[in-house]
XYZ file of C-alpha atoms in Angstrom:
538
model
C -10.786 -2.308 38.864
C -11.959 -4.609 35.876
C -8.403 -5.964 33.830
C -9.190 -4.115 31.119
C -9.472 -0.906 32.553
C -6.276 -1.714 34.337
C -4.416 -2.600 30.936
C -4.959 1.014 29.910
C -3.080 2.946 32.718
C -0.554 0.161 32.512
C 0.504 1.424 28.628
C -0.583 4.731 29.106
C 1.649 7.849 31.246
C 4.674 5.877 31.617
C 5.324 4.772 28.090
C 4.754 8.244 27.116
C 7.560 9.903 29.399
C 10.573 11.180 28.384
C 13.913 9.784 30.309
C 14.392 12.331 32.605
C 17.905 13.767 32.565
C 20.447 13.164 36.073
C 19.825 15.991 38.910
C 17.366 18.190 36.459
C 16.622 21.944 38.166
C 13.119 22.648 37.585
C 10.650 25.862 39.407
C 6.752 26.229 39.372
C 5.354 29.064 40.321
C 1.835 29.523 42.059
C -0.520 32.739 41.276
C -2.353 32.637 44.671
C -4.794 35.012 45.660
C -2.950 37.022 48.337
C 0.515 35.566 47.560
C 2.460 35.104 44.589
C 4.712 31.322 45.368
C 7.974 30.108 43.573
C 9.339 26.781 44.783
C 12.915 25.707 43.003
C 13.923 22.221 42.947
C 16.475 19.025 42.011
C 15.064 15.954 40.693
C 17.608 13.427 41.650
C 18.063 10.320 39.275
C 16.015 7.945 40.984
C 13.062 10.642 40.117
C 12.817 12.013 43.863
C 12.320 16.045 44.327
C 14.121 18.081 46.276
C 13.275 21.468 47.223
C 16.223 23.848 46.849
C 14.222 27.241 47.911
C 11.148 28.697 48.474
C 9.901 32.191 47.538
C 6.934 33.842 48.628
C 5.784 37.866 48.384
C 2.271 39.269 49.166
C 0.194 40.484 46.150
C -3.978 41.826 46.123
C -5.022 39.766 43.576
C -8.221 38.035 45.510
C -8.668 41.650 46.695
C -9.143 43.345 43.591
C -11.434 40.188 42.039
C -13.640 39.136 45.285
C -14.700 43.385 44.988
C -14.597 44.049 41.475
C -14.089 41.116 39.527
C -11.287 43.096 37.441
C -7.364 42.914 38.418
C -6.420 46.289 38.669
C -3.503 47.830 36.789
C -1.568 48.407 39.581
C -1.832 44.988 40.691
C -0.675 43.784 37.271
C 2.554 45.623 37.721
C 2.842 44.149 41.227
C 2.963 41.001 39.861
C 5.230 41.816 36.984
C 7.976 43.047 39.218
C 7.924 40.367 41.880
C 7.092 37.642 39.086
C 10.965 39.931 37.138
C 12.017 39.173 40.800
C 11.485 35.899 40.312
C 13.030 35.268 37.196
C 16.097 36.444 38.192
C 16.555 34.819 40.797
C 15.952 31.391 37.967
C 18.522 32.769 35.616
C 21.021 32.752 38.900
C 20.193 28.602 38.686
C 20.666 28.827 34.892
C 16.391 27.361 34.947
C 15.408 29.491 32.041
C 13.746 26.939 29.552
C 9.916 26.271 29.226
C 10.058 22.895 30.022
C 12.573 23.688 33.476
C 9.624 26.025 34.545
C 5.870 25.942 35.031
C 3.684 29.562 36.105
C 0.087 28.569 37.201
C -2.784 30.959 38.671
C -5.742 29.721 40.655
C -9.526 31.332 41.572
C -8.445 34.937 41.805
C -6.934 34.800 38.248
C -9.913 32.239 37.222
C -12.593 34.425 38.195
C -11.231 37.908 36.494
C -12.586 39.352 34.130
C -9.511 40.711 32.700
C -7.968 37.550 33.021
C -6.621 37.385 29.298
C -5.135 41.319 29.682
C -3.546 40.201 33.090
C -1.708 36.546 31.240
C -0.862 38.688 28.382
C 0.358 41.332 30.636
C 2.580 39.041 32.634
C 3.752 37.646 29.416
C 4.931 40.548 27.627
C 7.364 41.158 30.660
C 8.489 38.631 32.322
C 8.263 35.764 28.856
C 6.727 33.571 31.647
C 3.037 31.359 30.278
C 0.337 32.192 33.200
C -2.160 29.070 33.125
C -5.247 29.521 34.879
C -6.281 26.259 37.032
C -9.449 25.173 36.896
C -11.137 23.776 39.896
C -10.375 19.906 38.868
C -7.044 20.281 37.960
C -6.455 22.632 40.788
C -8.039 18.531 42.765
C -5.348 16.847 40.711
C -2.236 18.536 41.596
C -3.257 18.315 45.405
C -3.938 14.676 45.248
C -0.093 14.488 43.439
C 1.304 16.356 46.406
C -0.398 14.624 49.054
C -0.378 10.933 47.847
C 3.288 10.066 49.030
C 2.789 11.481 52.524
C -0.989 9.721 52.844
C 0.612 6.220 51.636
C 3.431 6.606 54.375
C 0.736 6.573 57.315
C -1.274 3.112 57.109
C -3.725 4.695 59.215
C -4.856 7.586 56.923
C -4.376 5.483 53.890
C -6.481 2.751 54.763
C -9.842 4.919 56.478
C -11.829 7.180 54.687
C -9.464 10.643 54.764
C -10.827 14.017 53.489
C -8.261 16.088 52.238
C -8.723 19.435 52.431
C -7.322 23.315 51.893
C -8.886 26.688 53.337
C -7.739 28.902 50.193
C -8.424 32.221 49.184
C -10.778 32.022 47.370
C -11.936 28.732 47.181
C -12.001 25.315 49.938
C -10.771 22.052 48.372
C -11.743 18.823 49.324
C -10.948 15.301 48.247
C -12.252 12.044 50.090
C -9.606 9.604 50.139
C -9.285 5.418 50.452
C -6.379 3.833 49.533
C -5.215 5.208 47.213
C -8.400 6.302 45.182
C -10.052 9.649 45.680
C -13.996 8.468 45.916
C -14.945 12.427 45.788
C -13.431 15.312 45.089
C -15.194 18.760 44.966
C -14.658 22.784 45.371
C -16.690 25.087 47.257
C -16.659 28.759 47.266
C -15.671 29.104 50.867
C -12.577 31.062 50.951
C -10.930 32.915 54.149
C -10.203 36.175 51.881
C -13.381 35.849 50.289
C -15.287 35.817 54.031
C -13.117 39.370 54.984
C -13.735 40.731 52.004
C -17.864 40.050 52.466
C -17.313 41.297 55.491
C -15.813 44.554 54.518
C -18.164 44.571 51.792
C -20.724 45.171 54.153
C -19.007 47.020 57.024
C -19.453 44.891 59.681
C -18.524 45.868 63.069
C -15.784 43.257 64.285
C -18.108 42.498 67.292
C -20.400 40.840 64.334
C -17.858 39.842 62.614
C -17.631 35.773 64.062
C -21.523 35.519 63.949
C -21.360 36.390 60.318
C -18.374 34.490 59.478
C -19.980 31.183 61.066
C -23.122 31.104 58.967
C -21.201 31.202 55.947
C -19.185 28.604 56.422
C -21.769 26.377 58.556
C -23.761 26.629 54.724
C -21.301 25.123 53.181
C -20.137 22.973 55.765
C -23.738 21.352 55.570
C -23.333 21.045 51.725
C -19.874 19.098 52.669
C -21.199 16.707 55.366
C -24.273 15.543 52.966
C -21.734 14.788 49.857
C -18.966 13.184 52.091
C -21.815 11.841 55.249
C -20.177 11.127 58.607
C -18.453 7.683 58.647
C -16.960 6.335 62.159
C -13.423 6.067 60.125
C -13.062 9.361 58.689
C -10.291 11.214 59.438
C -8.983 15.171 58.366
C -5.836 16.353 56.833
C -5.704 19.950 56.555
C -3.123 21.997 54.039
C -2.511 25.496 53.736
C -0.156 28.785 55.987
C -2.696 29.407 58.350
C -3.429 26.208 59.289
C 0.528 25.281 59.562
C 0.584 28.398 61.363
C -1.372 27.368 64.507
C 0.548 24.325 64.759
C 3.962 26.034 64.995
C 1.852 28.706 67.360
C 0.701 26.056 69.506
C 3.857 22.782 68.851
C 7.034 25.814 69.149
C 9.162 23.095 70.239
C 8.687 20.803 67.398
C 11.428 21.086 64.449
C 9.597 21.983 61.381
C 11.033 20.175 58.473
C 11.266 21.971 54.794
C 8.114 20.639 52.966
C 8.773 18.348 50.248
C 11.383 17.073 51.658
C 10.672 14.496 54.261
C 7.562 12.259 54.117
C 6.747 12.847 57.941
C 5.209 15.975 57.899
C 2.096 14.828 59.270
C 1.388 16.514 62.553
C -2.082 15.354 65.136
C -3.225 18.365 66.275
C -5.981 18.507 68.543
C -9.738 20.020 67.615
C -10.148 21.398 71.156
C -6.587 22.951 71.399
C -7.736 24.574 67.563
C -10.652 25.586 68.637
C -9.471 27.635 71.666
C -6.443 28.966 69.762
C -9.185 30.583 66.888
C -11.041 31.993 69.324
C -7.983 34.114 70.644
C -6.747 34.848 67.165
C -10.489 36.821 66.224
C -10.566 38.351 69.270
C -7.985 40.764 67.356
C -8.096 42.982 64.466
C -5.473 42.438 61.551
C -3.044 44.787 62.950
C -3.131 43.351 66.329
C -2.205 39.977 64.516
C 0.230 41.927 62.884
C 1.989 43.257 65.815
C 0.993 40.476 68.141
C 2.543 37.651 65.684
C 4.919 39.965 63.250
C 2.770 38.406 60.159
C 2.273 39.723 56.887
C -0.729 41.960 56.779
C -2.429 39.798 53.830
C -1.644 36.504 56.253
C -3.399 38.622 59.029
C -6.787 38.782 57.008
C -6.938 35.113 56.114
C -5.731 33.665 59.575
C -9.008 33.711 61.305
C -11.270 32.671 58.804
C -9.089 29.987 57.992
C -8.888 28.072 61.022
C -12.775 28.774 62.191
C -13.960 27.285 58.841
C -11.273 23.990 59.372
C -12.723 24.006 63.377
C -16.372 23.725 62.186
C -15.629 21.290 59.485
C -13.457 19.152 62.180
C -16.403 20.185 64.180
C -19.389 18.992 62.077
C -17.155 15.660 61.824
C -17.268 14.715 65.661
C -13.193 14.591 65.088
C -11.118 14.869 68.013
C -7.640 15.717 65.914
C -6.723 16.212 62.561
C -3.646 16.124 60.742
C -1.934 19.171 59.414
C 0.788 18.399 57.079
C 3.524 20.892 55.464
C 3.045 19.249 52.053
C 1.459 22.349 50.035
C -0.097 22.619 46.571
C 3.865 23.621 44.698
C 4.686 19.666 45.788
C 1.741 18.654 43.523
C 3.407 20.463 40.729
C 7.185 19.915 41.315
C 5.801 16.256 41.604
C 4.250 16.106 38.608
C 7.075 18.600 36.477
C 9.095 15.432 38.448
C 7.144 12.911 36.363
C 7.371 14.939 33.093
C 3.529 14.311 32.306
C 0.706 16.159 34.172
C -1.211 12.961 33.956
C 0.587 10.100 35.708
C 0.010 6.520 35.896
C -2.128 6.353 39.119
C -3.820 9.940 37.273
C -5.371 7.716 34.568
C -6.829 5.162 37.572
C -8.810 7.571 39.317
C -10.005 9.122 36.146
C -11.194 6.146 35.144
C -12.645 5.052 38.739
C -14.424 8.058 38.783
C -15.746 7.890 35.546
C -17.466 5.168 36.459
C -18.474 5.929 39.981
C -20.040 8.818 38.134
C -22.122 6.338 35.052
C -23.318 4.260 38.122
C -25.146 8.057 39.421
C -27.152 7.799 36.179
C -27.750 3.418 36.175
C -25.566 3.042 33.273
C -25.050 -0.342 31.312
C -21.086 -1.098 33.214
C -20.954 -4.220 31.469
C -21.696 -2.576 27.495
C -20.082 0.473 28.100
C -17.035 -1.177 30.323
C -16.729 -3.184 27.040
C -17.569 -0.592 24.213
C -14.592 1.357 26.137
C -12.186 -1.838 25.812
C -13.240 -2.052 22.133
C -12.394 1.125 21.647
C -9.219 1.457 23.226
C -8.098 -1.895 21.168
C -9.417 0.515 18.012
C -7.360 3.328 18.822
C -3.824 1.349 19.811
C -4.534 -1.067 16.245
C -4.884 1.767 13.990
C -2.276 4.188 15.755
C 0.038 5.151 12.722
C -4.003 6.347 11.518
C -5.332 8.639 13.853
C -2.151 9.608 15.371
C -3.252 11.063 18.527
C -1.703 11.225 21.996
C -2.383 9.339 25.047
C -4.062 12.219 26.959
C -6.368 11.331 23.736
C -6.271 7.747 24.691
C -7.785 8.517 27.850
C -10.102 10.757 26.981
C -11.879 8.364 24.023
C -11.809 5.621 27.120
C -13.509 8.241 29.260
C -16.190 9.073 26.672
C -16.636 5.333 25.777
C -17.572 4.540 29.528
C -20.324 7.407 29.446
C -21.904 6.856 26.370
C -24.909 6.033 27.071
C -25.518 7.933 30.269
C -28.350 10.338 28.503
C -30.567 7.432 28.635
C -31.374 8.277 32.331
C -32.537 11.702 31.153
C -34.749 10.326 28.055
C -34.093 7.424 24.894
C -34.847 10.233 22.675
C -31.784 12.308 21.600
C -30.046 10.722 24.117
C -26.515 11.142 22.438
C -27.583 14.860 23.433
C -28.499 14.359 26.878
C -25.507 12.250 27.610
C -23.341 15.845 26.720
C -25.545 17.764 29.054
C -24.356 15.383 31.339
C -21.033 14.793 30.926
C -20.611 18.629 30.116
C -21.524 19.665 33.265
C -20.307 17.119 35.466
C -17.726 16.222 37.720
C -15.375 13.679 36.833
C -11.789 13.918 38.612
C -8.757 15.650 37.103
C -10.535 16.829 34.467
C -11.231 20.255 33.840
C -13.645 22.130 31.993
C -11.598 22.035 28.472
C -11.088 18.282 28.510
C -14.492 17.458 29.961
C -16.116 18.869 26.651
C -13.633 16.826 24.644
C -15.337 13.757 26.513
C -19.321 15.289 26.233
C -18.570 16.042 22.253
C -17.254 11.989 21.520
C -20.118 11.156 23.624
C -22.525 13.007 21.618
C -21.216 12.005 18.390
C -21.176 7.941 18.774
C -24.279 8.209 16.544
C -26.267 10.024 14.464
C -25.794 13.615 12.632
C -21.797 14.046 12.028
C -19.925 16.595 13.872
C -21.009 20.232 12.154
C -19.599 23.642 12.510
C -22.908 25.030 13.680
C -23.230 22.263 17.453
C -22.690 23.711 20.064
C -19.458 23.248 21.473
C -18.293 21.849 19.018
C -18.695 25.505 16.951
C -15.865 27.253 19.903
C -13.264 24.444 19.607
C -9.631 24.918 17.301
C -8.844 22.867 14.800
C -6.783 20.416 15.748
C -8.951 19.485 18.895
C -12.334 19.734 15.788
C -10.614 16.513 13.915
C -9.436 15.061 17.397
C -13.008 15.263 18.623
C -14.226 13.456 14.490
C -11.072 10.784 15.157
C -12.199 9.363 18.143
C -16.143 10.004 17.580
C -15.748 7.333 14.570
C -13.880 4.726 16.448
C -16.369 4.780 19.277
C -19.417 4.812 16.229
C -17.357 1.222 15.146
C -16.888 -0.076 18.661
C -20.171 0.501 19.836
C -21.393 -1.444 16.690
C -19.308 -4.371 17.388
C -20.889 -4.597 20.858
C -24.752 -3.916 19.296
C -26.166 -7.125 20.782
C -25.240 -5.757 23.977
C -23.973 -9.466 24.730
C -19.953 -8.804 24.635
C -19.036 -11.639 22.375
C -17.414 -10.066 20.521
C -13.783 -10.623 22.717
C -11.558 -10.573 20.201
C -10.201 -7.961 17.128
C -7.735 -8.316 14.774
C -6.968 -4.840 12.680
C -5.906 -4.665 8.892
C -6.291 -1.602 6.062
C -5.634 -2.848 2.838
C -6.955 -1.609 -0.788
C -9.112 0.990 0.835
C -10.968 -0.912 4.201
C -9.883 -1.590 7.764
C -10.573 -5.032 7.716
C -11.834 -5.985 11.220
C -11.311 -10.026 11.923
C -13.287 -11.059 14.874
C -12.406 -15.098 15.862
C -14.710 -17.305 17.704
C -17.984 -16.010 16.733
C -19.952 -18.035 14.049
C -22.123 -14.784 12.474
C -21.172 -11.237 12.276
C -24.413 -9.998 10.993
C -25.307 -8.339 13.502
C -22.492 -5.831 13.514
C -22.686 -5.992 9.885
C -25.707 -4.235 10.238
C -24.757 -1.648 13.158
C -21.671 -0.537 10.992
C -24.273 0.588 7.810
C -25.507 2.976 9.997
C -22.197 3.582 12.401
C -19.223 3.494 9.334
C -20.001 5.963 7.150
C -18.305 8.654 9.873
C -15.235 6.683 9.393
C -14.750 6.302 6.246
C -15.756 10.128 6.180
C -12.676 11.182 8.836
C -10.203 8.377 8.023
C -11.514 7.506 4.149
C -11.787 3.817 5.309
C -14.786 1.520 4.737
C -15.246 -1.027 7.170
C -15.691 -4.164 6.760
C -15.989 -7.300 9.616
C -15.284 -11.016 8.592
C -15.267 -14.022 10.407
C -11.249 -15.772 11.626
């Protein structure tokens, strides 16, 4: 990575992280498609996370959403009952502050038309603030959870490793190598979603497997197209369904408590998994409940999930897969332990993903990196003026890298094309809300100032609108400083005096070109900050 990028990641998340209290207690609650799960943990003085207790209770959220796109009132009240019981358990641990508890929801709540009514009802009844996560946020948290386990296994860390979980509603997939996320995506393939589709079509048991295989193989074809097969590829799988299969196939193995050991990756032969999957698919849900003493919700998802894992491994011609006992809650706990949803490593991954995204549109990488460097320098120098946080610093840096990708579509009005490409793109770890902010910053790097009638901008709250204006103004100045596309402005020094921002530029004899560019790009900065920008040689 470019040293300018490294400088950003070294001073962002870590410098904003409060000092942890010794042995702090925290809890995370995951409202999923088929269960509500809670993990309670203790953060040691050295920052390590030790799991104390894990709870899980079945719900029918996924059934409601995937069948009718609405969460039924009875399901809401069942969720309230479960979450009230979790609240009482947290009270016993004296975990009651907002900064000790994080409650998230995934696809079943995210896709429900009445998700706001659901989250409001939960808040009124329990005081829990539920945050529905979009797919990019889920990928980020999954990466946070699995990263330590990959790092502990050099053969996996150095290879191109696919990390995936077949959830109830979606399939998450990351391609990781040497700690870098090379690709991330989510697919509309979920074990419960498949099961509900079969029920909707009233498919007989004898036909279920064929129809599931067709649906699964369509998605796997897309995955293989996006992540081509390579001899070095390894497959690490998460999820309760495959952990159940491992426990049945390795009953003599002692299963450690998840989250308290890095030795949590077990090799499983694909041939063994395939044979066990055949046995499972020959039974209906009632038979699975009786045979394996499963909860009915677990019995519903077991066959579809194992079939999807098997088909994915076979598509890559793998003899073994690696099963981890780490899970989504581990990533949530790690983020809470760091007291930041965006760790230093996350910043690095976002920048890497952004550059890879820009390359897809043949962007001028040298110019983009230099404008990002200049924008970041201005951001730090003007901290007392803009008063934005380090999250916004990363969003500005990302927008600066991508501000010209719209040229790929058309030179005319390319700033609007940049906005479209970014807002519809896939940058690792940045959810839709953050992508919109990045897209708007890039959109306003030239031409018109932000207006209430502009698409996207009009939907933002006041704080976000002001932040966009501030960052767009900074980006315009940074872009003007490399108006020659020569990267000749390598250093800048900022001073505010007599209503002016004086930018001194050493080692450049003639700054007239940059000064001309500021005639066009400087007015927004003056409008936002009340400071006229002036350049001078040093």
